[in-house]
mmCIF file of C-alpha atoms in Angstrom:
data_model
loop_
_atom_site.group_PDB
_atom_site.id
_atom_site.type_symbol
_atom_site.label_atom_id
_atom_site.label_comp_id
_atom_site.label_asym_id
_atom_site.label_seq_id
_atom_site.Cartn_x
_atom_site.Cartn_y
_atom_site.Cartn_z
ATOM 1 C CA MET A 253 -97.843 73.747 -243.061
ATOM 2 C CA ARG A 254 -100.663 75.434 -244.663
ATOM 3 C CA SER A 255 -101.145 79.265 -244.211
ATOM 4 C CA SER A 256 -104.584 80.116 -242.750
ATOM 5 C CA GLY A 257 -104.410 83.490 -244.480
ATOM 6 C CA PHE A 258 -104.286 85.223 -241.243
ATOM 7 C CA GLN A 259 -102.446 88.479 -240.856
ATOM 8 C CA PRO A 260 -100.944 89.644 -237.515
ATOM 9 C CA GLU A 261 -102.786 92.626 -235.948
ATOM 10 C CA PHE A 262 -99.525 94.576 -235.570
ATOM 11 C CA GLU A 263 -96.703 94.621 -238.117
ATOM 12 C CA SER A 264 -93.586 96.341 -237.979
ATOM 13 C CA ASP A 265 -93.714 99.378 -240.350
ATOM 14 C CA ALA A 266 -90.176 100.987 -240.892
ATOM 15 C CA GLY A 267 -90.241 104.602 -241.379
ATOM 16 C CA ARG A 268 -93.729 104.903 -240.106
ATOM 17 C CA GLY A 269 -93.098 105.456 -236.400
ATOM 18 C CA VAL A 270 -93.819 103.625 -233.266
ATOM 19 C CA GLY A 271 -97.364 103.164 -232.242
ATOM 20 C CA ARG A 272 -99.037 103.229 -235.575
ATOM 21 C CA ARG A 273 -101.399 100.437 -236.116
ATOM 22 C CA PRO A 274 -101.601 99.260 -239.683
ATOM 23 C CA GLY A 275 -104.909 97.689 -240.024
ATOM 24 C CA TRP A 276 -104.518 94.350 -241.742
ATOM 25 C CA ARG A 277 -107.813 92.720 -242.461
ATOM 26 C CA ARG A 278 -108.646 89.435 -244.257
ATOM 27 C CA GLY A 279 -110.838 89.963 -247.196
ATOM 28 C CA ALA A 280 -112.992 87.567 -249.241
ATOM 29 C CA ARG A 281 -109.977 85.671 -250.832
ATOM 30 C CA ASP A 282 -106.616 84.680 -249.160
ATOM 31 C CA ASP A 283 -104.745 87.318 -251.088
ATOM 32 C CA SER A 284 -107.283 90.082 -250.753
ATOM 33 C CA HIS A 285 -105.869 91.659 -247.744
ATOM 34 C CA VAL A 286 -106.552 95.574 -247.615
ATOM 35 C CA ARG A 287 -104.175 97.732 -245.528
ATOM 36 C CA ILE A 288 -105.564 100.769 -243.777
ATOM 37 C CA GLU A 289 -103.388 103.370 -242.322
ATOM 38 C CA ALA A 290 -105.973 105.984 -241.434
ATOM 39 C CA ASP A 291 -107.712 107.154 -238.186
ATOM 40 C CA TRP A 292 -110.865 105.191 -237.831
ATOM 41 C CA PRO A 293 -114.072 107.269 -238.171
ATOM 42 C CA THR A 294 -116.178 107.654 -235.106
ATOM 43 C CA THR A 295 -119.509 108.490 -236.568
ATOM 44 C CA VAL A 296 -121.538 107.147 -239.462
ATOM 45 C CA ALA A 297 -121.102 110.402 -241.316
ATOM 46 C CA GLU A 298 -117.366 110.207 -240.834
ATOM 47 C CA ALA A 299 -117.127 106.703 -242.091
ATOM 48 C CA ARG A 300 -119.289 107.611 -245.239
ATOM 49 C CA GLN A 301 -117.064 110.518 -245.922
ATOM 50 C CA SER A 302 -113.566 108.834 -245.523
ATOM 51 C CA ARG A 303 -114.784 105.458 -247.317
ATOM 52 C CA ILE A 304 -112.517 103.566 -245.191
ATOM 53 C CA VAL A 305 -112.414 99.805 -246.437
ATOM 54 C CA PRO A 306 -111.026 97.515 -243.812
ATOM 55 C CA LEU A 307 -112.941 94.180 -244.487
ATOM 56 C CA VAL A 308 -115.013 94.076 -247.727
ATOM 57 C CA ASP A 309 -115.540 91.962 -250.807
ATOM 58 C CA LEU A 310 -114.818 94.358 -253.485
ATOM 59 C CA ALA A 311 -116.837 92.367 -255.946
ATOM 60 C CA GLY A 312 -120.316 94.061 -255.493
ATOM 61 C CA PRO A 313 -122.505 96.183 -253.359
ATOM 62 C CA GLY A 314 -124.171 94.832 -250.212
ATOM 63 C CA PRO A 315 -124.178 95.165 -246.431
ATOM 64 C CA THR A 316 -120.510 95.258 -246.494
ATOM 65 C CA ALA A 317 -119.995 97.860 -249.278
ATOM 66 C CA PRO A 318 -117.148 100.220 -248.552
ATOM 67 C CA GLU A 319 -119.075 102.940 -247.052
ATOM 68 C CA THR A 320 -120.738 100.771 -244.624
ATOM 69 C CA ILE A 321 -117.795 99.601 -242.900
ATOM 70 C CA ALA A 322 -115.758 100.951 -240.044
ATOM 71 C CA ARG A 323 -113.880 100.127 -236.848
ATOM 72 C CA LEU A 324 -115.296 100.948 -233.369
ATOM 73 C CA ASP A 325 -112.656 101.304 -230.726
ATOM 74 C CA VAL A 326 -114.257 99.927 -227.619
ATOM 75 C CA GLY A 327 -113.338 101.642 -224.555
ATOM 76 C CA GLY A 328 -110.386 103.524 -225.817
ATOM 77 C CA LYS A 329 -108.100 100.503 -225.196
ATOM 78 C CA GLY A 330 -106.936 100.590 -228.831
ATOM 79 C CA TRP A 331 -108.619 97.359 -229.970
ATOM 80 C CA GLY A 332 -112.118 96.993 -231.331
ATOM 81 C CA TRP A 333 -114.407 95.466 -233.918
ATOM 82 C CA ASP A 334 -114.738 96.074 -237.641
ATOM 83 C CA VAL A 335 -118.431 96.753 -237.800
ATOM 84 C CA ALA A 336 -121.153 97.423 -240.506
ATOM 85 C CA LEU A 337 -122.394 100.792 -240.058
ATOM 86 C CA GLU A 338 -126.059 100.307 -240.359
ATOM 87 C CA GLU A 339 -127.833 103.276 -238.943
ATOM 88 C CA PHE A 340 -130.316 102.813 -236.192
ATOM 89 C CA SER A 341 -134.093 102.978 -236.635
ATOM 90 C CA TYR A 342 -136.143 104.407 -233.895
ATOM 91 C CA HIS A 343 -139.535 103.157 -232.834
ATOM 92 C CA VAL A 344 -141.737 104.798 -230.214
ATOM 93 C CA VAL A 345 -144.127 102.545 -228.395
ATOM 94 C CA PHE A 346 -147.383 103.167 -226.941
ATOM 95 C CA GLN A 347 -149.516 101.600 -224.057
ATOM 96 C CA LEU A 348 -152.835 100.207 -225.119
ATOM 97 C CA ARG A 349 -155.065 103.062 -226.240
ATOM 98 C CA ALA A 350 -152.678 105.595 -225.192
ATOM 99 C CA THR A 351 -151.816 108.711 -227.433
ATOM 100 C CA GLU A 352 -148.412 109.514 -226.070
ATOM 101 C CA PRO A 353 -145.314 107.364 -226.368
ATOM 102 C CA SER A 354 -144.322 105.512 -223.341
ATOM 103 C CA GLY A 355 -141.231 103.972 -224.621
ATOM 104 C CA MET A 356 -138.482 103.744 -227.304
ATOM 105 C CA ILE A 357 -136.577 101.342 -229.069
ATOM 106 C CA ALA A 358 -133.455 101.797 -231.172
ATOM 107 C CA VAL A 359 -132.930 99.032 -233.666
ATOM 108 C CA ARG A 360 -130.013 98.097 -235.786
ATOM 109 C CA GLY A 361 -129.030 94.846 -237.585
ATOM 110 C CA TRP A 362 -131.714 94.079 -240.133
ATOM 111 C CA SER A 363 -129.542 91.770 -242.116
ATOM 112 C CA GLY A 364 -128.022 89.727 -239.168
ATOM 113 C CA ALA A 365 -128.313 89.812 -235.441
ATOM 114 C CA LEU A 366 -130.910 91.998 -234.050
ATOM 115 C CA HIS A 367 -129.304 94.724 -231.889
ATOM 116 C CA ALA A 368 -131.943 96.717 -230.074
ATOM 117 C CA VAL A 369 -131.457 99.246 -227.132
ATOM 118 C CA ILE A 370 -134.656 99.982 -225.138
ATOM 119 C CA TRP A 371 -135.658 102.646 -222.708
ATOM 120 C CA ASP A 372 -136.475 100.804 -219.720
ATOM 121 C CA VAL A 373 -139.111 102.701 -218.074
ATOM 122 C CA PRO A 374 -139.057 101.095 -214.500
ATOM 123 C CA ASP A 375 -135.276 101.540 -214.495
ATOM 124 C CA ARG A 376 -135.235 104.883 -216.246
ATOM 125 C CA ALA A 377 -132.259 103.724 -218.150
ATOM 126 C CA TRP A 378 -131.351 102.592 -221.818
ATOM 127 C CA GLY A 379 -130.400 99.088 -222.198
ATOM 128 C CA PHE A 380 -129.474 96.334 -224.619
ATOM 129 C CA ASN A 381 -132.569 93.956 -224.768
ATOM 130 C CA PRO A 382 -133.137 92.583 -228.393
ATOM 131 C CA THR A 383 -135.456 89.804 -226.651
ATOM 132 C CA LEU A 384 -137.934 92.386 -225.278
ATOM 133 C CA ALA A 385 -137.729 94.611 -228.440
ATOM 134 C CA ALA A 386 -138.217 91.745 -231.240
ATOM 135 C CA PRO A 387 -142.042 91.417 -230.577
ATOM 136 C CA TRP A 388 -142.574 95.267 -230.731
ATOM 137 C CA ILE A 389 -140.799 95.555 -233.952
ATOM 138 C CA PHE A 390 -141.844 92.264 -235.776
ATOM 139 C CA ASP A 391 -145.157 90.917 -234.223
ATOM 140 C CA ASP A 392 -148.275 92.224 -236.008
ATOM 141 C CA GLN A 393 -150.144 92.245 -232.747
ATOM 142 C CA TYR A 394 -148.094 95.231 -231.699
ATOM 143 C CA ALA A 395 -148.003 97.065 -235.065
ATOM 144 C CA ASP A 396 -150.593 99.635 -233.860
ATOM 145 C CA ARG A 397 -148.722 100.208 -230.720
ATOM 146 C CA GLN A 398 -145.528 101.137 -232.191
ATOM 147 C CA ARG A 399 -144.402 103.857 -234.790
ATOM 148 C CA LEU A 400 -141.031 104.396 -236.812
ATOM 149 C CA VAL A 401 -139.701 107.879 -236.356
ATOM 150 C CA SER A 402 -136.675 109.904 -237.526
ATOM 151 C CA ARG A 403 -133.664 110.370 -235.398
ATOM 152 C CA GLN A 404 -134.639 113.833 -234.683
ATOM 153 C CA ASP A 405 -138.202 113.110 -233.616
ATOM 154 C CA ALA A 406 -136.690 110.466 -231.466
ATOM 155 C CA GLU A 407 -134.451 112.941 -229.709
ATOM 156 C CA ARG A 408 -137.260 115.255 -229.133
ATOM 157 C CA ILE A 409 -139.622 112.591 -227.806
ATOM 158 C CA ALA A 410 -137.040 111.137 -225.680
ATOM 159 C CA ARG A 411 -136.453 114.479 -224.008
ATOM 160 C CA GLU A 412 -140.125 115.860 -223.822
ATOM 161 C CA ARG A 413 -141.996 112.675 -223.144
ATOM 162 C CA LEU A 414 -139.531 110.192 -221.638
ATOM 163 C CA GLY A 415 -137.479 112.739 -219.679
ATOM 164 C CA THR A 416 -134.259 111.391 -220.961
ATOM 165 C CA GLU A 417 -131.626 112.059 -223.563
ATOM 166 C CA LEU A 418 -131.423 109.699 -226.674
ATOM 167 C CA PRO A 419 -127.915 108.348 -226.754
ATOM 168 C CA SER A 420 -125.671 109.041 -229.821
ATOM 169 C CA GLU A 421 -125.572 106.296 -232.505
ATOM 170 C CA GLN A 422 -121.918 105.461 -231.177
ATOM 171 C CA GLU A 423 -123.223 105.280 -227.743
ATOM 172 C CA LEU A 424 -126.077 102.679 -228.690
ATOM 173 C CA LEU A 425 -123.592 100.734 -230.834
ATOM 174 C CA ARG A 426 -121.209 100.352 -227.834
ATOM 175 C CA MET A 427 -124.294 99.182 -225.635
ATOM 176 C CA CYS A 428 -124.832 96.553 -228.286
ATOM 177 C CA LEU A 429 -121.310 95.506 -228.552
ATOM 178 C CA ALA A 430 -120.661 95.535 -224.952
ATOM 179 C CA ASP A 431 -123.990 93.869 -223.745
ATOM 180 C CA GLY A 432 -124.496 91.665 -226.873
ATOM 181 C CA GLN A 433 -120.827 90.092 -226.724
ATOM 182 C CA GLY A 434 -119.857 91.620 -230.003
ATOM 183 C CA LEU A 435 -121.487 91.503 -233.357
ATOM 184 C CA ASN A 436 -122.886 87.922 -232.814
ATOM 185 C CA GLY A 437 -126.113 89.102 -231.022
ATOM 186 C CA THR A 438 -127.488 87.951 -227.827
#
C-alpha cells in the first residue's frame, strides 16, 4: 500500500504533556513535513513576529512565505485552518455624485478566492459578500465611486460616517472563513 504522505493531526508526544497539539502539516514534498510546537499567533503582527512555518514551500518567496502563514483557531474548538495572512485592504464606496462615503468593503485574497466583507447599509451589519463586492473593486464603471483607504482611516470613517465599528482583521477573517466555507471562496 502506498503512503499518501498524510501525517495525523494528533501524535503521541512522550514527555511533552497531555493536550499539546504538535502541528504536523504536509509540505511541498512527501518528506518535507514541518513540525510546529508553538502557540499559534492571533494577529498578522504576531504571525510576522513569530515566523511560524506550518505549511510552506521553503524553496522561495511568494504568498506562502513563512511570514505569511499562520493558523486560525475557529470558534475556540481547537481546530482550524492554516491560512495565508494577507492583510485586508479597505475601500470606501460612494453613491453617485456623493462626497461622503456610504459604505465600506474589506477585501482579502488577491492571489486566490476573493474574500470580501461589506457594510450592509439596509441591515446595518457587516457580512461576507464577495459577489456584491467584486464589481465595486474590479469594474471600471465604479472606479470613481470607491477609494482605497488605510486601516486607520477605515476605522475613523466607519465610526464617524457609517455609525459602526470596523471589525478587527481576525474578526473579518473569521467572517470569511465561516460564511465562505473555508478558504475555497464562495
